[in-house]
Short mmCIF file of C-alpha atoms and ligand atoms in Angstrom, two decimals:
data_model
loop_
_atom_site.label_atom_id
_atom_site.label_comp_id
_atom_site.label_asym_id
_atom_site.label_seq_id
_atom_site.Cartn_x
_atom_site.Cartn_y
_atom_site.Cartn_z
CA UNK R 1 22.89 -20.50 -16.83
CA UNK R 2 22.81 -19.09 -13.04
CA UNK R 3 19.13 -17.02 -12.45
CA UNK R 4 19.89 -13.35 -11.66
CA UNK R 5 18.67 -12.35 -8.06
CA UNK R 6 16.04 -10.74 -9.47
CA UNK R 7 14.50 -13.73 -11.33
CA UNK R 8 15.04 -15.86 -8.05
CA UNK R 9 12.81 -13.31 -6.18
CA UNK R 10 10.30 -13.32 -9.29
CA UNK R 11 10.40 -17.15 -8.90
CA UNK R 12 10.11 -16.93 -5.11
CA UNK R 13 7.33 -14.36 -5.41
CA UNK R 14 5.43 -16.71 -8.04
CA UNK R 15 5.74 -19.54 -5.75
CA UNK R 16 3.78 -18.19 -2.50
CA UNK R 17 1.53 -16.23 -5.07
CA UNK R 18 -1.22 -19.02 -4.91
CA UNK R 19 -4.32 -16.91 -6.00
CA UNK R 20 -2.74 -14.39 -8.56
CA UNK R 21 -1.21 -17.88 -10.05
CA UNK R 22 -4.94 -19.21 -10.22
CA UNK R 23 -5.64 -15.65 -11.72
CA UNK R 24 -3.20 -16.01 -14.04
CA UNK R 25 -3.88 -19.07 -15.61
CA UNK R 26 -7.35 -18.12 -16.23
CA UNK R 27 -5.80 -14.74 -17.59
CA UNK R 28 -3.40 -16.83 -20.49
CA UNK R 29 -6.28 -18.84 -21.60
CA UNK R 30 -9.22 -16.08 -22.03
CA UNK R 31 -6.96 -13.09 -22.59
CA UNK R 32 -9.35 -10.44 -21.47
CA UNK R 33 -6.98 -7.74 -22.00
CA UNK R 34 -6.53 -8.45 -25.90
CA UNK R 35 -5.85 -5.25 -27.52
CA UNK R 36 -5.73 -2.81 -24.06
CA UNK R 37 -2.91 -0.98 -22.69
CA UNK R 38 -2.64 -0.83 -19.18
CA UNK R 39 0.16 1.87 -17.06
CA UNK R 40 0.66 1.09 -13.80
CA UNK R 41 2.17 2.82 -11.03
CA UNK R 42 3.24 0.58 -7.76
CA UNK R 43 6.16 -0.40 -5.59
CA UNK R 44 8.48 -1.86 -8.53
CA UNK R 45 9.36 -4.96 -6.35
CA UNK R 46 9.04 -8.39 -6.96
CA UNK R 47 5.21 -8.97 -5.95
CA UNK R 48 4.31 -6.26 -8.24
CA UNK R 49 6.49 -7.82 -10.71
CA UNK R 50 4.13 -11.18 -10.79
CA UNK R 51 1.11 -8.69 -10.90
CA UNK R 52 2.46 -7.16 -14.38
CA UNK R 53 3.29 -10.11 -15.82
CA UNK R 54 -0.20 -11.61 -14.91
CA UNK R 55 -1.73 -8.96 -16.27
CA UNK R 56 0.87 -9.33 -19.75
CA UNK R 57 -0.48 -12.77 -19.53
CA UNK R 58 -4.20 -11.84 -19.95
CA UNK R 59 -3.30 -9.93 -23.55
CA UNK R 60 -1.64 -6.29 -22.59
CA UNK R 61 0.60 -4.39 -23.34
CA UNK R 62 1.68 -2.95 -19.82
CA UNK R 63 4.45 -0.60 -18.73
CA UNK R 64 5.32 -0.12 -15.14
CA UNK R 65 6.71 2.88 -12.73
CA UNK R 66 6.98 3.12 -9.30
CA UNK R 67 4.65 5.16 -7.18
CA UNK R 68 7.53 6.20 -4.41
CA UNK R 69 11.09 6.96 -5.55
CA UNK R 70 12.65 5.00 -2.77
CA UNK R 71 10.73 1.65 -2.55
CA UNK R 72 12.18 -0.13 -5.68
CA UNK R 73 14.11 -3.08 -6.33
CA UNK R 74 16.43 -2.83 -9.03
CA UNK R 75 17.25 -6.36 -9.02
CA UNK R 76 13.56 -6.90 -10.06
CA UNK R 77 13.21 -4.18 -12.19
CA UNK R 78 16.55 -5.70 -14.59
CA UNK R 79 14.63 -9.09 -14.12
CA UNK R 80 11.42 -8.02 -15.71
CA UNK R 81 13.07 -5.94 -18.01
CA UNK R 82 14.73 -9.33 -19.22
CA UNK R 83 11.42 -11.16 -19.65
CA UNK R 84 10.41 -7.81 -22.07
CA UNK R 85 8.52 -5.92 -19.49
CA UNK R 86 8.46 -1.99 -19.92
CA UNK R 87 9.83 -0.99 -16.66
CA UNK R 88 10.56 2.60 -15.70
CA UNK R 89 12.17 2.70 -12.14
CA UNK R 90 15.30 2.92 -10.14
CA UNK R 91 15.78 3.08 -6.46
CA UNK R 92 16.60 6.86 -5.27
CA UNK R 93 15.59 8.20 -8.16
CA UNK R 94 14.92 12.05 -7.75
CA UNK R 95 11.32 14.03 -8.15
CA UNK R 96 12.30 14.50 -11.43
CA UNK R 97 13.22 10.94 -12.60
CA UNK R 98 10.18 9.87 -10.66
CA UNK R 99 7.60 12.14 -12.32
CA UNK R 100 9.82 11.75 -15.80
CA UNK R 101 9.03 7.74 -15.39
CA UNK R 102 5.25 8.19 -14.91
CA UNK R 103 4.96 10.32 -17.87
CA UNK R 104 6.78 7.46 -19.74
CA UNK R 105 3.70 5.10 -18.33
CA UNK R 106 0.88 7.65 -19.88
CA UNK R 107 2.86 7.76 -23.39
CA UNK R 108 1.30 4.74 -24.12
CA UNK R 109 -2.21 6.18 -23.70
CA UNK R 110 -3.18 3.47 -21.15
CA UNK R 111 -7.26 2.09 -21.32
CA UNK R 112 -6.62 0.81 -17.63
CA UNK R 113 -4.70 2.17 -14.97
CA UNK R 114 -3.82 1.07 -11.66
CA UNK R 115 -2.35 3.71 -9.23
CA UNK R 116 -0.98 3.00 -5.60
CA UNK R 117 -1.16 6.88 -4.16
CA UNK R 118 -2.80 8.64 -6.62
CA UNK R 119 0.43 10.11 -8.56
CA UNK R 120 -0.50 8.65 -12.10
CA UNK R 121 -4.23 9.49 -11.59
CA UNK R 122 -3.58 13.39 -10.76
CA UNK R 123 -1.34 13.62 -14.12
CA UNK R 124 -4.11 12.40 -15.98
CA UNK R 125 -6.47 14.96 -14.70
CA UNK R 126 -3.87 18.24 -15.71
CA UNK R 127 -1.41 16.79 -17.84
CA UNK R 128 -3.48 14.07 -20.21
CA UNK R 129 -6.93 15.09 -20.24
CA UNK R 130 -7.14 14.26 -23.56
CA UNK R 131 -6.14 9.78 -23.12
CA UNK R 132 -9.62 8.32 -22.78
CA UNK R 133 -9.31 6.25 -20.02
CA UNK R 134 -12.04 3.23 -19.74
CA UNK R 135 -11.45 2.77 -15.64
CA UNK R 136 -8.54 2.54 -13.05
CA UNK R 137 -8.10 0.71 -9.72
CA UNK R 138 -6.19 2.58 -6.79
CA UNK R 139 -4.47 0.22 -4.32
CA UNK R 140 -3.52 2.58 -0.86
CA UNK R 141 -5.80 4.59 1.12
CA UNK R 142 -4.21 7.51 0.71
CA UNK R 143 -5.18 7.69 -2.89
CA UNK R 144 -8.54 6.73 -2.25
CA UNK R 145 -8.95 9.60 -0.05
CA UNK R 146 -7.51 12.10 -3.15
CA UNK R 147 -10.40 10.09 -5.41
CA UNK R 148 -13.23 10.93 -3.22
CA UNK R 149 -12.14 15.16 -3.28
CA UNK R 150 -11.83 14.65 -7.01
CA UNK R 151 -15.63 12.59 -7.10
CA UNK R 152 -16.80 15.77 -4.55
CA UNK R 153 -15.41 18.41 -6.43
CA UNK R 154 -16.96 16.86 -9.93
CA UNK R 155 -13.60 16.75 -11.53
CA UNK R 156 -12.98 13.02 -11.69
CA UNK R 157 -12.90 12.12 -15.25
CA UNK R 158 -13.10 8.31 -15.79
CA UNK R 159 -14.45 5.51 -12.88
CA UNK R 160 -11.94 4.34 -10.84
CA UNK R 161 -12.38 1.12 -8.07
CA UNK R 162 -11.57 1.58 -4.36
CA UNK R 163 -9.22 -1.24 -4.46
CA UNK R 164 -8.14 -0.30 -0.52
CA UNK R 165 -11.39 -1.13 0.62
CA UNK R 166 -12.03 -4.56 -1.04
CA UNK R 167 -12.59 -6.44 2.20
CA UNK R 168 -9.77 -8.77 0.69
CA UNK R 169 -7.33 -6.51 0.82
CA UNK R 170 -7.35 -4.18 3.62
CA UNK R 171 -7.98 -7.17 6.31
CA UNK R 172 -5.08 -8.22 5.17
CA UNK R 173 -2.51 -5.51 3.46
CA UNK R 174 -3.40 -2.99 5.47
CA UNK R 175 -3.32 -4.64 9.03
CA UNK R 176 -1.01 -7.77 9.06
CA UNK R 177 1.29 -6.88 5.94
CA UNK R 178 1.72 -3.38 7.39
CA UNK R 179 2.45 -4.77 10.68
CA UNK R 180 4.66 -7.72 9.88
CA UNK R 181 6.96 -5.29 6.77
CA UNK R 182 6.91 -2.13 9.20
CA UNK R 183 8.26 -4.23 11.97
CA UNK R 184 10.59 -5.64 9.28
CA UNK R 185 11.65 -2.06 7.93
CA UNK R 186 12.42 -0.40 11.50
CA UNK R 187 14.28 -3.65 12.85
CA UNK R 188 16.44 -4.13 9.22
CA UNK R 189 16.98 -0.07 9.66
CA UNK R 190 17.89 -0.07 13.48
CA UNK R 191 19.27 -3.50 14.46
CA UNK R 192 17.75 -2.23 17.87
CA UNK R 193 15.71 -4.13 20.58
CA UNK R 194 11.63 -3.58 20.46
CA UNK R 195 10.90 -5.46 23.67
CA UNK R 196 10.68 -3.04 26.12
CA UNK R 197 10.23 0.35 24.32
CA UNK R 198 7.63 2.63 24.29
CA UNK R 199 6.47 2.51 20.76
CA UNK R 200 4.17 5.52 19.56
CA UNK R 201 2.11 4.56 16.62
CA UNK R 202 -0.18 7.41 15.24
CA UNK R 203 -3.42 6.76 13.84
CA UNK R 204 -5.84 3.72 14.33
CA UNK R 205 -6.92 2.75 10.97
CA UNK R 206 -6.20 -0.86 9.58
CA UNK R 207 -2.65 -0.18 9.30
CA UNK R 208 -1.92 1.15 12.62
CA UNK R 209 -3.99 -1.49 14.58
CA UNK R 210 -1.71 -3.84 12.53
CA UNK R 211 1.62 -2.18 13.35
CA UNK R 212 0.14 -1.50 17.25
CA UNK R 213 -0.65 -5.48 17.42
CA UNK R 214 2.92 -6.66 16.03
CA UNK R 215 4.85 -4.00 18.16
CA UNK R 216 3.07 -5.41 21.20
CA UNK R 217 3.79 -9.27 20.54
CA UNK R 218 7.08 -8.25 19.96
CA UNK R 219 7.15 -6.59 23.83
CA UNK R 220 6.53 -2.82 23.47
CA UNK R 221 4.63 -1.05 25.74
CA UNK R 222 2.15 0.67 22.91
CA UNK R 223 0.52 4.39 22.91
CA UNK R 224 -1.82 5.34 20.20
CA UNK R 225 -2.60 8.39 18.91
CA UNK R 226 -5.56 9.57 17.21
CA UNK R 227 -8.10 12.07 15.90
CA UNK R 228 -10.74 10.15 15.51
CA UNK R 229 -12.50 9.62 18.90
CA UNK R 230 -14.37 6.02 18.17
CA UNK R 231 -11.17 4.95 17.00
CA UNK R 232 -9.50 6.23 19.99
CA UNK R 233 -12.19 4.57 21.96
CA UNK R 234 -11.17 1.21 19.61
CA UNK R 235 -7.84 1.38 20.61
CA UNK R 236 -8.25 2.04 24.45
CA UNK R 237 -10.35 -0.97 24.72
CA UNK R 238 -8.00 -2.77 22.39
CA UNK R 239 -5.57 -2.41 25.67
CA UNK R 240 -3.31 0.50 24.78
CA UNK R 241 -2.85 3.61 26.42
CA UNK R 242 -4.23 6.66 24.08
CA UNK R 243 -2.82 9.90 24.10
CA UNK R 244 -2.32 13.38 22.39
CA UNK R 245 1.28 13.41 20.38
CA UNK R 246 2.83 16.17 22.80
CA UNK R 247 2.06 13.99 25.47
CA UNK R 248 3.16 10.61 23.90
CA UNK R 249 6.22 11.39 22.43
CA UNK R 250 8.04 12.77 25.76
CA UNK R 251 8.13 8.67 26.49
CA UNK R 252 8.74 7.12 23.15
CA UNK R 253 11.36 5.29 22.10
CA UNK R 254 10.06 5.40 18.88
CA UNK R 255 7.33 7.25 16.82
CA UNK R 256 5.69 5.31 13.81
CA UNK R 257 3.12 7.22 12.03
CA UNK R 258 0.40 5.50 9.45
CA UNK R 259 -2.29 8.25 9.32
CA UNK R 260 -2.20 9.30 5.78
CA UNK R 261 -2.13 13.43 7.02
CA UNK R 262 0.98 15.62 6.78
CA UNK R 263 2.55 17.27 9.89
CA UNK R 264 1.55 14.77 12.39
CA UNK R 265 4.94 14.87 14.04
CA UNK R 266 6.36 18.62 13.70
CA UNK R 267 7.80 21.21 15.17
CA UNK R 268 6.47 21.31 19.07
CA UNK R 269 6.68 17.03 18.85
CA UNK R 270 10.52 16.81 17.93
CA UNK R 271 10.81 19.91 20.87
CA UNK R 272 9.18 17.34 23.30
CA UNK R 273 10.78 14.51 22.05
CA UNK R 274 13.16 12.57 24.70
CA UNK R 275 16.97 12.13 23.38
CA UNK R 276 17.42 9.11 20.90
CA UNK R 277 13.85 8.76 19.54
CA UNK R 278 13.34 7.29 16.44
CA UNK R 279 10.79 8.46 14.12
CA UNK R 280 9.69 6.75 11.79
CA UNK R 281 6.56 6.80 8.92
CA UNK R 282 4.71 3.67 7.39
CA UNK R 283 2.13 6.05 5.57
CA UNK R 284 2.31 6.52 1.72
CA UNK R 285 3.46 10.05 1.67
CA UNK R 286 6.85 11.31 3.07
CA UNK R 287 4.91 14.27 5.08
CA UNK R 288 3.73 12.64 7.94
CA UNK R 289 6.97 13.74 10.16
CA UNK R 290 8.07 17.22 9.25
CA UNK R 291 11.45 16.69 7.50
CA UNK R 292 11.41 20.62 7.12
CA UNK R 293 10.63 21.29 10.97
CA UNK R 294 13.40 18.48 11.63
CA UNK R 295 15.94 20.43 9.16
CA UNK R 296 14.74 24.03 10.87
CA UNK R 297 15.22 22.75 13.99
CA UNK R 298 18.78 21.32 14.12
CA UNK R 299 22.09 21.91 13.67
CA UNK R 300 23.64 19.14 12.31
CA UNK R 301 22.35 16.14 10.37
CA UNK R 302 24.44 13.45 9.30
CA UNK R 303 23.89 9.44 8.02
CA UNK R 304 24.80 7.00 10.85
CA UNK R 305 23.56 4.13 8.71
CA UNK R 306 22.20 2.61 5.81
CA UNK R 307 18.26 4.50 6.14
CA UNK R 308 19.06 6.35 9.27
CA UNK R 309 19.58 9.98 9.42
CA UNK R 310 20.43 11.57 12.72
CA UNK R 311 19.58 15.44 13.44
CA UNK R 312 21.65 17.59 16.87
CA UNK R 313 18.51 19.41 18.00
CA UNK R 314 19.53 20.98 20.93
CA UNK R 315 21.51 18.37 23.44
CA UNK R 316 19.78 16.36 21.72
CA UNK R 317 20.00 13.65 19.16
CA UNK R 318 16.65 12.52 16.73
CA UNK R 319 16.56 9.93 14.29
CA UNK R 320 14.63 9.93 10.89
CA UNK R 321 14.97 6.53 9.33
CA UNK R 322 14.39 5.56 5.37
CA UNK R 323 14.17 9.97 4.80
CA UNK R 324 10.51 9.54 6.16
CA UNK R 325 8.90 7.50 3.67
CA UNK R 326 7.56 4.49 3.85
CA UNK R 327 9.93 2.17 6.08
CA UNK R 328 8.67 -1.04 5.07
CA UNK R 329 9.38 -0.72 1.20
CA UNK R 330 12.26 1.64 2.40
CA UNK R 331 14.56 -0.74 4.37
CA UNK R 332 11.63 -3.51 4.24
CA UNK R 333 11.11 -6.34 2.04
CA UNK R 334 7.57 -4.41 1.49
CA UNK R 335 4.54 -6.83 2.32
CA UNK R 336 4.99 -10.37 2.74
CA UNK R 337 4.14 -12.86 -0.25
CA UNK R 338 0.65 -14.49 0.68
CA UNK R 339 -0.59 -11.25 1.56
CA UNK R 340 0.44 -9.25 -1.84
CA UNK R 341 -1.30 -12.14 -3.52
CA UNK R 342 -4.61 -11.49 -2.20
CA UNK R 343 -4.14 -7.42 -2.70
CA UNK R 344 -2.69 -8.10 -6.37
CA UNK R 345 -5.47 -10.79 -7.36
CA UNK R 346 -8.06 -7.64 -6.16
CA UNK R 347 -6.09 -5.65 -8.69
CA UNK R 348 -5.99 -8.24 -11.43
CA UNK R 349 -10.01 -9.29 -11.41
CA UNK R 350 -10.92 -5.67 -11.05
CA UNK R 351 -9.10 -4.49 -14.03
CA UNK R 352 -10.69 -7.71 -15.70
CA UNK R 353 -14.00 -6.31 -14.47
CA UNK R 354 -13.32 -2.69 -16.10
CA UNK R 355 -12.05 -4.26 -19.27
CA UNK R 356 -15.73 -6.54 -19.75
CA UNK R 357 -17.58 -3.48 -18.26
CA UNK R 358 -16.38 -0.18 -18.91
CA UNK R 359 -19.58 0.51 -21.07
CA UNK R 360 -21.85 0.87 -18.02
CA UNK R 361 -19.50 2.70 -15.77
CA UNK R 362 -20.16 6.34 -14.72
CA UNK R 363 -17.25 8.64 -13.53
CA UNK R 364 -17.40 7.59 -9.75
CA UNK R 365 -15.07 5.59 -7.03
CA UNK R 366 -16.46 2.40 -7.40
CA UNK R 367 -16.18 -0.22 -4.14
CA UNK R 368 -14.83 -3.74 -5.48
CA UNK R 369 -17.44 -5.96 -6.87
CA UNK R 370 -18.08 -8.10 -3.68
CA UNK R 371 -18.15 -11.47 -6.10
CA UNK R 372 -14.79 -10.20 -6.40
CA UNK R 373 -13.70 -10.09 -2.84
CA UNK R 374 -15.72 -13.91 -2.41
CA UNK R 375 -13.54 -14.99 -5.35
CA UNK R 376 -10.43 -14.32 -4.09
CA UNK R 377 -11.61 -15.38 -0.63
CA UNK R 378 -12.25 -19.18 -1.92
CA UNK R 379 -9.11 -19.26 -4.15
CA UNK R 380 -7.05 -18.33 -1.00
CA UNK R 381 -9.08 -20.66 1.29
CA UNK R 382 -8.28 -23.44 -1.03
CA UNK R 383 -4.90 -22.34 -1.24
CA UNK R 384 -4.54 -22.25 2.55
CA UNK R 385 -5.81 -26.04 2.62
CA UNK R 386 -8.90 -25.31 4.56
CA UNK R 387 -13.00 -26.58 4.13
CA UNK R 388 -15.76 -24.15 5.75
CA UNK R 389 -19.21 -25.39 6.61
CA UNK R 390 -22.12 -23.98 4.12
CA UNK R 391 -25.70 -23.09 4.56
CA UNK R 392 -27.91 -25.97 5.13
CA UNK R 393 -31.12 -25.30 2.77
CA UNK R 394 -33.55 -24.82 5.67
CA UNK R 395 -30.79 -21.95 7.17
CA UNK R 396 -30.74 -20.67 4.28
CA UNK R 397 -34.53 -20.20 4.06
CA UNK R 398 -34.28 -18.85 7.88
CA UNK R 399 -32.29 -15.56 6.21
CA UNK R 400 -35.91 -14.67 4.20
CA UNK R 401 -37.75 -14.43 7.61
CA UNK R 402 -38.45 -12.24 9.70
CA UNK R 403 -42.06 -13.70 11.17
CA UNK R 404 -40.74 -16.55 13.32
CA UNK R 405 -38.99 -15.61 17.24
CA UNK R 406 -37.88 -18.20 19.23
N1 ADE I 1 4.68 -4.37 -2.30
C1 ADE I 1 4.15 -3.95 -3.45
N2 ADE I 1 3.22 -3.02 -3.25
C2 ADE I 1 3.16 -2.85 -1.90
C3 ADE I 1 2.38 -2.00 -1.07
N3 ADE I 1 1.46 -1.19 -1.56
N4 ADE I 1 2.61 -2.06 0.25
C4 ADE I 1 3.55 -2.88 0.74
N5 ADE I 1 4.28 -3.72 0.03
C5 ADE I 1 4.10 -3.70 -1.30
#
């Protein structure tokens, strides 16, 4: 019987997955999820897929929704349903559907969660204060940045693990899968030439030094925008040209924000804005351009392709691509392989270490365990083929002094 294209992407996915395959075989011996429920709420695509399965694997039950209503695959999601899997997704599927799917994940009165945005973790705190969670793991900064007001304000009600900030993953997701899928998003969406625009990207955290770096090799002349001024400082001496947004976007060809704050292109931006830009947003939330300044502001909108909307504002034309969310799941493949594995091996040891140690846990944002982070590191090391040089015992003995000079 021919594989669906679904279970060839699973299969493809599973392949290139060498760490969360090491993870998983470990998982189907020991079973450390025997007896626990776990919800999750991620991009329902075929890396995520492998991740749920893995985590089925270690003793589960697990149901899975998607944590943005545009970024899944169907495909996948009739593929997993086919191996059993309790999926609740569908691409384009309205607030309603959307919120209607993660209530379906907290039916099952999940121990574990794992969040990508913080969606699932804010129903839990007004909706189902009354499931006892033991611990969750959030993958995006965005949500971690929703978990610390929660931890501030005293109203976070279970521990939950700063999966962004494992070293592990952010090195990696957030700067060269955020580069590499948003390049892949815009240029699937566009079919337009990067070398030689002027590509804006705002904000200089991990995933717009990622985007800023592939834009570049791919021939754009770069301008960064920021608020924070070391990063600004980062960036400048990183070679780009740093500017405010009002000033930027009168040049750019194209706008690509990854800031994780709403408004950052609104109304006096688009007024600036030269004919034909093209904004688009790599951040998790769908408010980083202002789709209602954008609507205000012109007097026509229509769909000129698959993911891109264009809006008359004035004598002039603007283009929104993938409806302003996040245009590498949008019209992206989403991250590549090698470096979900390493994100969704975080996810998959940490929810290990909240099932063995849930006991001691206070109601805090946790970082990742760093044996955690060194774990993964080795797996993928070995994965990648390659030997690094250890500590020789006198060198190591050299780290406990502090006596000795030259
Ligand atoms: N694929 C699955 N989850 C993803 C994420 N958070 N970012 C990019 N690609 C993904």
């Amino acid at each position: 019987m021919n594989s669906s294209i679904g279970e060839l992407k699973l299969e493809w996915a599973y392949e290139h997955m060498d760490v969360l395959r090491a993870v998983r075989e470990r998982f189907r011996d020991e079973k450390p999820f025997d007896g626990l429920k776990i919800g999750m709420a991620l991009h329902v695509e075929a890396k995520t897929g492998i991740l749920a399965l893995t985590l089925r694997d270690g003793g589960a039950r697990v149901r899975l929704a998607s944590c943005n209503p545009l970024s899944t695959d169907d495909s996948v999601v009739e593929a997993l349903r086919f191996q059993g899997l309790q999926v609740f997704a569908r691409k384009g599927e309205s607030r309603k559907e959307y919120y209607e799917n993660l209530h379906k994940v907290l039916e099952i009165e999940p121990d574990i969660i794992i969040d990508d945005g913080g969606d699932l973790t804010t129903l839990l705190h007004k909706d189902y204060t009354y499931i006892p969670i033991l611990g969750g793991n959030e993958e995006t900064t965005t949500g971690v940045l929703r978990l610390r007001v929660m931890e501030k304000k005293g109203v976070l009600r279970f521990p939950m693990f700063d999966v962004n900030d494992a070293k592990m993953k952010h090195l990696f997701d957030n700067r060269y899968g955020t580069g590499q899928s948003t390049l892949d998003g815009i240029m699937s969406a566009t079919n337009l030439t990067i070398a030689g625009k002027t590509v804006v990207v705002a904000g200089y955290g991990w995933c717009g030094r990622g985007i800023a770096m592939r834009m570049r090799g791919m021939g754009a002349n770069v301008i960064v925008t920021e608020v924070d001024a070391i990063k600004a400082i980062e960036a400048r001496m990183d070679g780009f040209r740093v500017m405010r947004m009002i000033d930027a976007i009168r040049e750019a060809d194209f706008v690509i924000t990854a800031t994780g704050m709403k408004d950052v292109v609104r109304e006096e931006h688009i007024l600036a804005a030269k004919n034909g830009c093209i904004l688009a947003n790599s951040g998790h939330f769908d408010n980083e351009i202002s789709k209602r300044d954008l609507e205000r502001l012109s007097r026509r909108k229509r769909k000129v392709r698959e993911y891109v909307e264009e809006y008359e504002i004035g004598e002039k034309k603007i283009y929104l691509l993938g409806d302003g969310r996040l245009i590498n799941l949008v019209a992206g493949q989403g991250h590549p392989v090698e470096i979900m594995d390493m994100s969704f091996a975080i996810q998959a040891l940490t929810a290990e270490y909240i099932a063995k140690n849930h006991r001691h846990l206070e109601n805090k944002v946790y970082p990742v365990p760093t044996e955690i982070d060194y774990y993964v590191a080795r797996l993928k090391l070995k994965a990648m083929g390659i030997e690094i040089d250890a500590l020789t015992e006198e060198q190591r003995k050299y780290l406990e002094e502090w006596e000795e000079g030259t």
